[in-house]
Amino acid sequence: MAQKTMIQAITDAMHHELKSDEDVLIFGEDVGQNGGVFRATEGLQDEFGEERVFDTPLAESGIGGLALGLALQGFRPVPEIQFIGFIYEAMDALNGQIARMRYRSGDSKSAPITVRTPFGGGVHTPELHADSLEGLIAQQPGFRVVVPSTPYDAKGLLISSIRNNDPVFFMEHMKLYRSFRGEVPDEEYTVELDKADVKRDGKDVTLIGYGAMVHTALKAAEELEQENIDAEVIDLRTISPIDTETIIESVKKTNRVVMIQEAQRQAGVAANVISEIQERAILHLEAPILRVTAPDTVYPFSQAEEVWLPNHKDVINKVYEVINF
Amino acid sequence: MKQVLESIENQFEMFQVLDENGEIVNKEHEPDLSDDDLKELMRRMVYTRVLDQRSIALNRQGRLGFYAPTAGQEASQLGSHYALEQEDFLLPAYRDVPQLIWQGLPLYQAFLFSRGHFHGNQFPEDVHGLSPQIIIGAQYTQTAGVALGLKKRGKQSVAVTYTGDGGTSQGDFYEGVNFAGAYNAPAIFFVQNNQFAISVPVEKQTNAKTLAQKAVAAGVEGYQVDGMDVLAVYAVTKKARERAVNGEGPTLIETVTYRYGPHTMAGDDPTRYRSDDLDNEWEKRDPLIRFRKYLEAKNLWSEEDENRVIEEAKEEIKAAIKKADDYPKQKVTDLIDIMHEELPSNLQEQMEEYREKESK
């Protein structure tokens, strides 16, 4: 099986979908001839032509509106928002318009749109490129929010997202784009949406994360193994809605949980996950559920980001706290 | 360096065909409409004026819901709509319910929209368009998308959208017009300049002398039209539609008009920002009065015709309200059911909860 980076897996997914469904359109800033600033759309315009893969004027709200208008003509748009911080410009198009189309039209219209955007810290970007803004979309009913952590998942989840008849906000962690390779089949396959994945089996504590934090959790789990602590790692993969079933199953086994998110602590996905656990499985818990998050500040300029971002040592410390409670 | 602003602004002279006295002032552009078409246009304007009066009354009785009055804007709304085809795609703003009705949205559904029931937005199959947009200007960027979609599908139809003068201050206005221009997409952008965005006069929205000139920056055609003159609005829209389907790109049309009523029926008091003198001045330019004069001079319209349409409208409105009254109330479980194509697990749980709540 081929070893690919996450960005290659993402390109692969779009290639399959452009080929298998002629209603799929890919557009955004610099996605055409340039192949996108991260080269996610590399070669796609050459192969499928400007009718299917095209540049837009530089305006994110316009890109959102364009996507919805094209969806209303039966297309399956896959717009790219060049960096996550630019979605502020598109918030009405996303949350005010795209997410509401099915309900607003009384189920007579839909918005099968997959909005792709890079996010996440640790790559020394300028301001408003690296934030974890998943909460802004996850709080909007009507949108699914999908965050892959491996090349294999990225391809399968992106194909599932594009084929879904409802809008998906697909977040690609920049640090994962090229930092490692993983097995990615050449043929098309799907990974089910709304399903978390157990990335590592364990019995002593459950570590829950998504995006780059899955790898932080896995690294922590490896070190904890040396100390005879056997951690289970759950990758949420879809953060709205949350797959509570997979989480609760794990909690019933380990009785201890540490939840990790790269986003700031306040009003985050972690708070939501913890709340679901305590409502459903409080009697299975041996300790309070602890969180590893970034502090409640804005994302820092790049000099401070290494300390600001949660790391595996932060996770290990919290694991000791729940084990020794 | 040349002073270009003045020379550009001076080119946006207001286009008029029929003056306030019902006289043709621009023979060359008098549209080639049959007598039946002229009578139908008048019928629609009279009918829509009655619909507006009845809607305001129903709202005051607490029997309607959200309503944005339309009187004064009939020529802008219906003259433009009359130049469109059934296959065209409408993206109206909240005041533009009449265009949807004349496109084929049943009246009782328009009332259900006002009352906040999603059935009002389940359009018949041959009505292509969206329910009225609430966010000012959002429909502009969507119009670029619909128009690009029509172009990609090779259809001979256009995407048509409406906003008011205030809408031209929104970023989405510029983005939408610019995107449509960049893709040379078949779109018509209407700005119904009714002089006030709720209370803020158009002079405070912009330093631009006309709103139509905003087309210039996007490199698309722009026209300013007398929005109280149904023949002028029709003629310009017809031309814009022809350009669009011929692949000549989008058009921005400013119709200079006035709303007689409040912004909406939800507590706006126009006496706080408009004078009686101003109201009277605009009422003299009324679109129905001048078109009636024009038709009477051609022996195409009489008091009997007028009264017949008024009665017809009243009867149909009464029947539609009855039908809206009889329509089952929207439930939260209906809403949960149509948030997604398939219910995600969180909503499955919440569905159970609300089924129980609603069964009590």
XYZ file of C-alpha atoms in Angstrom:
685
model
C 0.000 0.000 0.000
C 1.192 3.499 -0.837
C 2.671 5.692 1.873
C 1.319 9.216 1.559
C 1.276 12.504 3.408
C -2.033 13.935 4.539
C -1.955 16.593 1.858
C -1.474 13.900 -0.806
C -4.369 11.939 0.657
C -6.553 15.043 0.481
C -5.603 15.670 -3.150
C -6.343 12.007 -3.837
C -9.830 12.317 -2.372
C -10.679 15.366 -4.475
C -9.265 13.661 -7.548
C -11.546 10.650 -7.016
C -14.604 12.782 -6.498
C -13.934 15.054 -9.486
C -13.621 11.912 -11.561
C -16.660 10.059 -10.262
C -19.159 12.944 -10.023
C -19.234 15.650 -12.659
C -21.195 17.954 -10.355
C -18.207 18.270 -8.015
C -16.580 21.708 -8.354
C -13.443 22.899 -6.595
C -12.758 26.585 -6.187
C -11.137 29.166 -3.947
C -8.230 31.554 -3.808
C -5.212 30.256 -5.772
C -6.598 26.716 -6.125
C -6.410 26.756 -9.936
C -3.131 26.975 -11.796
C -1.235 27.436 -8.552
C -2.716 24.307 -6.974
C -3.476 26.045 -3.682
C -1.047 27.602 -1.228
C -0.474 24.137 0.305
C -0.735 22.389 -3.091
C -3.866 20.519 -2.014
C -5.351 21.022 -5.473
C -2.069 20.397 -7.328
C -2.668 19.209 -10.874
C -6.461 19.144 -10.571
C -7.120 22.077 -12.888
C -4.776 20.616 -15.509
C -6.660 17.337 -15.455
C -10.265 18.513 -15.033
C -10.167 21.949 -16.621
C -11.118 25.424 -15.523
C -14.826 24.623 -15.616
C -14.419 22.246 -12.665
C -11.411 23.630 -10.752
C -11.145 27.396 -10.689
C -9.816 30.469 -8.936
C -12.162 32.938 -7.279
C -11.767 36.633 -6.626
C -10.222 37.271 -3.216
C -13.300 37.489 -0.996
C -14.323 34.755 1.446
C -17.942 35.801 1.883
C -18.209 35.768 -1.887
C -16.772 32.252 -1.951
C -19.396 31.111 0.561
C -22.245 32.719 -1.371
C -20.889 31.337 -4.632
C -20.863 27.841 -3.129
C -24.457 28.093 -1.995
C -25.618 29.486 -5.336
C -23.861 26.678 -7.209
C -25.379 24.105 -4.842
C -28.810 25.517 -5.713
C -28.068 24.649 -9.325
C -27.355 21.040 -8.383
C -23.591 21.234 -8.060
C -21.551 19.732 -5.229
C -19.146 22.530 -4.338
C -15.872 21.953 -2.484
C -14.659 25.495 -1.760
C -11.362 26.139 -0.030
C -10.979 28.907 2.541
C -7.266 29.579 2.327
C -6.636 29.854 6.098
C -8.982 29.323 9.026
C -8.802 32.935 10.243
C -10.402 34.069 7.009
C -13.700 32.399 7.888
C -14.618 35.435 9.974
C -15.191 37.100 6.606
C -17.506 34.276 5.578
C -19.461 33.705 8.788
C -22.837 34.766 7.443
C -22.395 32.727 4.279
C -21.449 29.681 6.370
C -23.584 29.834 9.501
C -26.279 32.247 8.395
C -26.908 30.765 4.979
C -25.334 27.411 4.045
C -26.099 25.664 7.350
C -29.747 26.747 7.250
C -30.667 26.020 3.665
C -32.297 22.647 4.246
C -34.461 23.837 7.102
C -35.194 27.268 5.631
C -36.517 25.693 2.458
C -38.627 23.188 4.378
C -36.370 20.360 3.176
C -36.986 21.310 -0.461
C -33.384 22.439 -1.053
C -30.040 21.326 0.309
C -26.466 22.536 0.462
C -24.137 19.586 -0.232
C -21.064 21.731 0.280
C -17.725 20.697 1.801
C -15.771 23.729 2.979
C -12.104 22.792 3.342
C -9.745 24.907 5.384
C -6.282 24.544 6.934
C -6.006 25.364 10.640
C -3.868 24.654 13.660
C -0.706 25.851 15.278
C 2.965 25.112 15.394
C 3.980 26.216 11.928
C 4.915 29.850 12.625
C 2.285 31.552 10.519
C 1.317 35.215 10.773
C -1.701 36.127 12.895
C -5.144 34.717 12.099
C -3.855 31.659 10.238
C -3.420 29.063 12.976
C -6.400 29.455 15.303
C -8.637 26.545 16.220
C -11.988 28.048 15.285
C -13.951 24.788 15.108
C -16.222 26.010 17.899
C -17.626 28.767 15.701
C -18.961 26.214 13.262
C -19.623 23.384 15.709
C -22.084 25.635 17.500
C -24.063 26.088 14.288
C -26.781 23.460 13.837
C -26.848 22.155 10.289
C -23.080 21.955 9.832
C -20.973 18.877 10.433
C -17.421 19.560 11.553
C -14.845 16.966 10.540
C -11.169 16.974 11.579
C -8.925 14.150 10.327
C -5.704 13.213 12.102
C -4.151 10.711 9.683
C -3.660 10.499 5.916
C -5.911 7.414 5.752
C -8.756 9.122 7.612
C -8.280 12.361 5.680
C -8.946 10.674 2.350
C -11.856 8.547 3.512
C -13.484 11.323 5.524
C -13.128 13.859 2.725
C -14.764 11.492 0.231
C -17.598 10.865 2.711
C -17.953 14.600 3.311
C -18.150 15.467 -0.385
C -20.754 12.735 -0.933
C -22.846 13.844 2.031
C -25.927 15.841 1.076
C -25.498 18.274 3.957
C -22.779 20.852 4.549
C -19.488 19.756 6.093
C -16.767 21.984 7.507
C -13.583 20.029 6.888
C -10.590 21.176 8.932
C -7.076 20.171 7.961
C -4.369 20.658 10.578
C -1.420 22.381 8.902
C 1.152 20.640 11.046
C -0.135 17.254 9.901
C -0.048 18.077 6.181
C 3.513 16.862 5.606
C 4.949 15.887 8.990
C 4.532 12.131 8.447
C 3.281 9.571 5.970
C 0.715 6.868 6.446
C -0.840 4.061 4.493
C -3.360 5.306 1.959
C -4.933 2.920 -0.533
C -4.911 4.170 -4.122
C -8.507 3.173 -4.680
C -11.448 5.122 -3.357
C -12.872 4.301 0.054
C -14.935 6.090 2.652
C -14.561 6.596 6.389
C -17.863 6.981 8.164
C -18.766 10.479 9.387
C -19.995 11.044 12.968
C -17.844 8.121 14.187
C -14.907 8.416 16.538
C -12.012 6.011 16.208
C -9.994 4.236 18.853
C -6.450 4.973 17.719
C -4.847 3.036 20.561
C -6.356 0.407 22.864
C -5.769 0.776 26.573
C -7.392 -0.008 29.876
C -6.187 2.537 32.475
C -7.211 5.938 31.130
C -8.979 7.343 28.069
C -7.330 10.224 26.210
C -9.711 12.001 23.848
C -8.564 14.424 21.171
C -8.867 15.465 17.540
C -6.592 16.837 14.861
C -2.954 17.233 15.889
C -3.835 16.542 19.527
C -4.437 12.886 18.642
C -0.702 12.634 17.994
C 0.070 14.500 21.209
C -2.096 11.963 23.031
C -0.423 9.041 21.266
C 3.007 10.359 22.206
C 1.886 10.722 25.807
C 0.499 7.173 25.734
C 3.855 5.815 24.547
C 5.695 7.444 27.442
C 3.034 6.383 29.913
C 3.503 2.811 28.774
C 7.028 2.937 30.175
C 5.421 3.658 33.549
C 2.963 0.783 33.109
C 0.023 3.059 32.449
C -2.018 1.758 29.557
C -3.808 4.656 27.856
C -6.591 4.365 25.297
C -6.617 7.124 22.669
C -9.843 8.183 20.983
C -9.804 10.373 17.893
C -13.157 12.159 17.628
C -12.773 12.697 13.853
C -16.209 14.376 13.740
C -16.566 16.996 16.468
C -20.125 17.963 15.615
C -22.025 15.788 16.236
C -20.027 13.939 18.905
C -19.930 10.134 18.822
C -20.851 9.613 22.453
C -21.280 5.859 22.007
C -17.598 5.175 21.317
C -16.558 7.502 24.140
C -18.880 5.997 26.743
C -17.807 2.477 25.832
C -14.204 3.454 26.542
C -15.049 5.320 29.757
C -16.832 2.244 31.091
C -13.621 0.318 30.547
C -11.019 2.794 31.834
C -13.052 4.876 34.335
C -10.683 7.806 33.830
C -10.583 10.503 31.155
C -8.319 13.312 30.010
C -9.695 15.440 27.178
C -7.255 17.335 24.986
C -7.955 20.199 22.634
C -5.669 22.660 20.914
C -8.299 25.383 21.180
C -8.646 27.658 24.169
C -10.410 26.261 27.209
C -13.556 28.404 27.253
C -16.685 27.147 25.486
C -14.771 24.419 23.698
C -15.445 20.979 22.268
C -13.766 19.502 25.349
C -16.357 21.060 27.641
C -19.070 19.515 25.534
C -17.496 16.053 25.529
C -16.965 16.150 29.301
C -20.550 17.168 29.817
C -21.807 14.274 27.691
C -19.680 11.829 29.695
C -20.811 12.996 33.098
C -24.460 12.925 32.038
C -24.180 9.394 30.704
C -21.541 7.623 32.794
C -20.828 9.459 36.026
C -21.024 6.305 38.095
C -18.276 4.774 35.983
C -15.833 7.556 36.800
C -13.106 7.142 39.421
C -11.833 10.711 39.071
C -12.915 14.084 37.692
C -12.408 14.432 33.958
C -9.516 16.809 33.300
C -8.800 18.998 30.324
C -5.613 19.878 28.521
C -6.186 22.994 26.444
C -4.561 26.206 25.344
C -5.044 29.166 27.705
C -7.932 31.615 27.255
C -5.906 34.123 25.281
C -5.883 34.830 21.580
C -3.538 32.637 19.581
C -0.039 34.057 20.165
C 2.385 35.512 17.650
C 4.718 32.742 16.554
C 7.515 33.252 19.141
C 5.268 32.091 21.974
C 3.353 29.343 20.237
C 5.471 26.354 21.250
C 4.703 26.905 24.926
C 1.144 28.042 24.291
C 0.186 24.856 22.456
C -0.690 21.835 24.604
C 2.021 19.149 24.468
C 2.403 15.515 25.517
C 3.974 16.450 28.868
C 0.867 18.470 29.749
C -1.164 15.385 28.938
C 1.030 13.114 31.059
C 0.705 15.465 34.028
C -3.076 15.396 33.806
C -3.054 11.609 33.461
C -1.149 11.338 36.740
C -3.701 13.596 38.351
C -6.618 11.400 37.326
C -4.753 8.186 38.161
C -3.704 9.434 41.599
C -7.000 11.084 42.441
C -4.885 63.849 -14.690
C -8.543 63.959 -15.606
C -11.355 64.396 -13.128
C -13.250 61.184 -13.840
C -15.812 61.013 -11.036
C -17.995 63.830 -12.304
C -17.931 62.594 -15.854
C -18.965 59.116 -14.730
C -21.713 60.348 -12.433
C -23.181 62.574 -15.095
C -23.692 59.571 -17.314
C -26.113 57.996 -14.855
C -29.187 59.958 -15.809
C -32.425 58.530 -14.547
C -34.155 56.567 -17.268
C -37.864 57.297 -17.663
C -40.503 56.306 -20.183
C -43.730 57.443 -18.553
C -43.881 60.685 -16.602
C -45.999 61.536 -13.571
C -48.913 62.547 -15.795
C -48.936 59.258 -17.662
C -47.362 60.796 -20.760
C -44.738 58.945 -22.752
C -41.565 61.014 -22.597
C -39.244 58.550 -24.211
C -41.049 57.148 -27.247
C -37.972 55.339 -28.480
C -37.959 53.126 -25.374
C -41.691 52.536 -24.966
C -41.819 48.759 -24.583
C -43.478 46.708 -27.230
C -46.165 45.240 -24.985
C -49.544 44.022 -26.223
C -52.751 45.528 -24.829
C -53.295 42.332 -22.855
C -49.827 42.614 -21.335
C -50.409 46.244 -20.391
C -53.708 45.351 -18.746
C -52.119 42.423 -16.940
C -49.362 44.659 -15.581
C -51.987 47.059 -14.243
C -53.992 44.192 -12.781
C -50.918 42.964 -10.923
C -50.125 46.400 -9.552
C -53.669 46.991 -8.326
C -53.876 43.482 -6.888
C -50.553 43.889 -5.094
C -51.605 47.254 -3.653
C -54.725 45.583 -2.238
C -52.614 42.712 -0.925
C -50.412 45.238 0.856
C -53.382 47.031 2.419
C -54.950 43.766 3.545
C -51.609 42.458 4.861
C -51.146 45.576 6.977
C -54.681 45.226 8.329
C -54.199 41.527 9.058
C -50.901 42.274 10.768
C -52.590 44.862 12.993
C -55.212 42.289 13.912
C -52.411 39.938 14.919
C -53.279 37.542 12.103
C -50.188 37.757 9.905
C -46.726 38.006 11.491
C -43.615 39.506 9.947
C -44.546 41.882 7.148
C -42.633 44.513 5.151
C -45.040 46.879 3.335
C -44.717 47.197 -0.428
C -46.956 50.127 -1.473
C -45.061 52.616 -3.609
C -42.673 49.984 -4.963
C -45.095 48.168 -7.299
C -43.506 49.464 -10.482
C -40.032 48.421 -9.325
C -41.139 45.011 -8.127
C -43.689 44.051 -10.751
C -42.285 45.882 -13.772
C -38.983 44.086 -13.286
C -40.643 40.757 -12.619
C -42.806 41.040 -15.719
C -39.665 41.041 -17.877
C -38.531 37.680 -16.477
C -39.292 34.124 -17.566
C -40.625 31.197 -15.565
C -37.215 29.462 -15.675
C -35.415 32.427 -14.106
C -34.178 32.136 -10.516
C -35.308 34.731 -7.968
C -33.352 35.758 -4.868
C -35.590 38.288 -3.180
C -35.168 40.384 -0.060
C -37.842 40.419 2.635
C -39.915 43.119 0.940
C -40.003 41.218 -2.338
C -42.732 38.690 -1.645
C -44.917 40.027 -4.516
C -42.402 38.904 -7.140
C -42.521 35.375 -5.698
C -46.314 35.427 -5.720
C -46.456 36.460 -9.365
C -43.832 33.825 -10.136
C -46.322 31.282 -8.794
C -45.956 31.050 -5.016
C -49.507 30.457 -3.723
C -50.795 33.292 -1.549
C -51.488 31.077 1.442
C -47.812 30.056 1.408
C -46.733 33.700 1.341
C -48.909 34.162 4.433
C -47.339 31.104 6.058
C -43.901 32.641 5.423
C -45.103 35.742 7.271
C -46.405 33.588 10.062
C -43.098 31.749 10.438
C -43.999 28.365 9.000
C -41.458 26.650 6.738
C -44.173 25.441 4.394
C -44.188 29.007 3.124
C -40.744 28.293 1.704
C -41.561 24.962 0.055
C -41.991 26.398 -3.410
C -43.963 24.715 -6.202
C -41.692 22.907 -8.641
C -41.903 25.568 -11.331
C -40.998 28.422 -8.980
C -37.219 28.685 -9.012
C -35.838 30.786 -6.246
C -35.212 31.306 -2.583
C -37.422 32.470 0.211
C -36.962 36.146 1.096
C -33.518 36.893 2.498
C -33.365 38.462 5.928
C -29.648 39.326 6.082
C -29.098 42.459 4.017
C -27.012 41.675 0.954
C -26.429 37.944 1.549
C -28.477 37.184 -1.564
C -26.005 39.134 -3.705
C -23.151 36.644 -3.378
C -25.569 33.728 -3.752
C -26.847 35.293 -6.961
C -23.342 35.170 -8.410
C -23.288 31.446 -7.588
C -26.707 30.692 -9.047
C -25.835 32.678 -12.169
C -22.514 30.857 -12.591
C -24.418 27.588 -12.130
C -26.928 28.543 -14.842
C -24.027 29.380 -17.126
C -22.289 26.063 -16.421
C -25.553 24.205 -17.081
C -25.902 26.051 -20.387
C -29.359 27.353 -19.472
C -30.922 30.372 -21.147
C -32.075 31.846 -17.880
C -30.908 34.409 -15.362
C -30.492 34.831 -11.616
C -32.290 37.930 -10.378
C -31.870 39.472 -6.959
C -33.237 42.433 -5.050
C -31.984 44.544 -2.204
C -32.621 48.074 -1.020
C -30.423 51.170 -0.974
C -28.939 50.195 2.390
C -27.867 46.871 0.916
C -25.375 48.623 -1.354
C -23.278 49.489 1.701
C -22.699 45.832 2.525
C -19.501 44.054 1.549
C -21.608 41.267 0.079
C -23.043 43.749 -2.408
C -19.622 44.485 -3.860
C -18.498 40.864 -3.650
C -21.614 39.573 -5.380
C -21.539 42.054 -8.246
C -17.786 41.635 -8.641
C -17.937 37.816 -8.678
C -20.727 37.834 -11.264
C -18.730 40.266 -13.360
C -15.521 38.237 -13.070
C -17.369 35.097 -14.261
C -19.448 37.026 -16.809
C -22.443 35.285 -15.259
C -26.097 35.858 -16.218
C -27.235 37.894 -13.219
C -29.403 40.946 -12.654
C -28.853 42.860 -9.428
C -31.695 45.135 -8.413
C -31.319 47.937 -5.935
C -34.703 49.327 -4.996
C -33.600 52.691 -3.723
C -36.615 53.616 -1.603
C -34.627 56.458 -0.016
C -34.413 55.078 3.510
C -32.724 52.037 5.061
C -35.195 51.867 7.946
C -34.480 55.465 9.022
C -31.116 56.297 7.467
C -31.440 58.349 4.277
C -29.524 57.293 1.199
C -27.369 60.444 1.422
C -25.905 59.030 4.608
C -25.197 55.621 3.065
C -22.733 56.841 0.516
C -21.048 59.765 -1.172
C -21.973 58.275 -4.539
C -24.487 60.391 -6.444
C -26.225 57.304 -7.785
C -26.187 53.714 -6.624
C -26.132 52.532 -10.226
C -22.630 53.942 -10.698
C -21.332 51.300 -8.304
C -21.492 48.982 -11.321
C -18.596 50.847 -12.887
C -16.033 49.662 -10.349
C -17.006 46.055 -11.024
C -16.865 46.584 -14.781
C -20.517 45.695 -15.351
C -23.468 47.568 -16.848
C -25.437 49.828 -14.538
C -28.658 51.790 -14.977
C -30.624 54.177 -12.855
C -34.324 53.963 -13.551
C -37.421 55.807 -12.408
C -38.732 53.162 -10.040
C -42.248 54.628 -10.101
C -42.443 54.077 -13.865
C -43.434 50.519 -14.624
C -42.660 50.813 -18.346
C -39.136 52.086 -17.716
C -38.407 49.369 -15.187
C -39.793 46.734 -17.535
C -37.770 48.026 -20.494
C -34.483 48.119 -18.607
C -34.989 44.684 -17.057
C -35.878 43.206 -20.425
C -32.653 44.591 -21.846
C -30.603 43.347 -18.895
C -32.131 39.894 -19.281
C -31.289 39.792 -22.989
C -27.720 40.821 -22.278
C -27.417 38.145 -19.594
C -28.680 35.231 -21.713
C -26.597 36.427 -24.644
C -23.486 35.997 -22.536
C -22.887 39.718 -22.120
C -22.718 39.544 -18.342
C -24.497 40.963 -15.317
C -26.347 44.263 -14.913
C -26.890 46.422 -11.853
C -30.196 48.314 -11.881
C -31.087 51.030 -9.402
C -34.791 51.825 -9.287
C -35.512 55.170 -7.640
C -38.640 54.603 -5.612
C -40.304 55.110 -2.239
C -42.057 52.988 0.339
C -45.182 54.664 1.629
C -45.415 52.509 4.732
C -43.085 51.721 7.587
C -39.967 49.584 7.155
C -41.830 46.625 8.643
C -44.931 46.262 10.768
C -42.785 45.483 13.810
C -42.861 48.932 15.360
C -41.178 51.226 12.831
C -42.572 54.774 12.876
C -41.615 56.639 9.686
C -42.714 60.010 11.117
C -39.503 59.911 13.157
C -37.397 60.272 10.018
C -39.656 61.414 7.147
C -41.786 64.512 6.686
C -45.359 64.628 5.379
C -44.089 66.888 2.622
C -41.703 64.238 1.451
C -44.415 61.580 1.559
C -46.754 63.822 -0.447
C -44.089 64.610 -2.991
C -43.533 60.916 -3.655
C -47.213 60.012 -3.661
C -47.625 62.381 -6.610
C -45.265 60.088 -8.509
C -47.342 57.036 -7.652
C -46.778 54.172 -10.097
C -50.446 53.163 -10.236
C -51.783 56.663 -10.870
C -49.531 57.360 -13.817
C -49.968 53.937 -15.389
C -53.734 54.157 -14.961
C -53.720 57.494 -16.808
C -51.649 55.973 -19.585
C -54.039 53.041 -19.936
C -57.192 55.166 -19.703
C -55.911 57.313 -22.540
C -55.592 54.113 -24.573
C -59.071 52.993 -23.468
C -57.548 49.932 -21.849
C -58.606 50.526 -18.231
C -61.762 51.693 -16.497
C -63.105 52.103 -13.018
C -64.989 48.828 -13.471
C -61.756 47.049 -14.328
C -60.148 48.493 -11.253
C -63.027 47.516 -8.968
C -63.165 44.027 -10.415
C -59.470 43.476 -9.614
C -59.899 44.873 -6.117
C -62.791 42.500 -5.427
C -60.944 39.581 -6.966
C -57.911 40.309 -4.777
C -59.985 40.606 -1.616
C -61.743 37.306 -2.304
C -58.514 35.464 -3.020
C -56.782 36.919 0.032
C -59.694 35.845 2.219
C -59.563 32.311 0.842
C -55.764 32.177 1.215
C -55.907 33.305 4.845
C -58.475 30.602 5.504
C -56.179 28.037 3.916
C -53.215 29.305 5.947
C -55.334 29.128 9.123
C -56.190 25.506 8.356
C -52.602 24.468 7.705
C -51.164 22.332 10.539
C -48.886 24.224 12.873
C -45.157 23.643 12.513
C -43.726 21.480 15.260
C -40.253 21.336 16.781
C -40.092 17.679 15.776
C -40.667 18.739 12.150
C -37.756 21.124 12.503
C -35.494 18.482 14.038
C -36.454 16.135 11.246
C -35.325 18.467 8.449
C -32.102 19.884 9.866
C -30.201 17.143 8.025
C -30.941 14.544 5.391
C -30.448 11.850 8.036
C -30.833 12.443 11.741
C -27.485 12.486 13.559
C -27.370 10.729 16.934
C -27.716 13.899 19.038
C -30.872 14.897 17.205
C -32.251 11.360 17.433
C -32.145 11.706 21.195
C -33.591 15.208 21.128
C -36.334 14.034 18.762
C -37.540 11.599 21.419
C -37.538 14.340 24.003
C -39.597 16.726 21.864
C -41.964 14.031 20.650
C -42.876 13.530 24.249
C -43.091 17.249 24.975
C -45.338 17.822 21.969
C -47.596 14.864 22.758
C -48.678 16.531 25.985
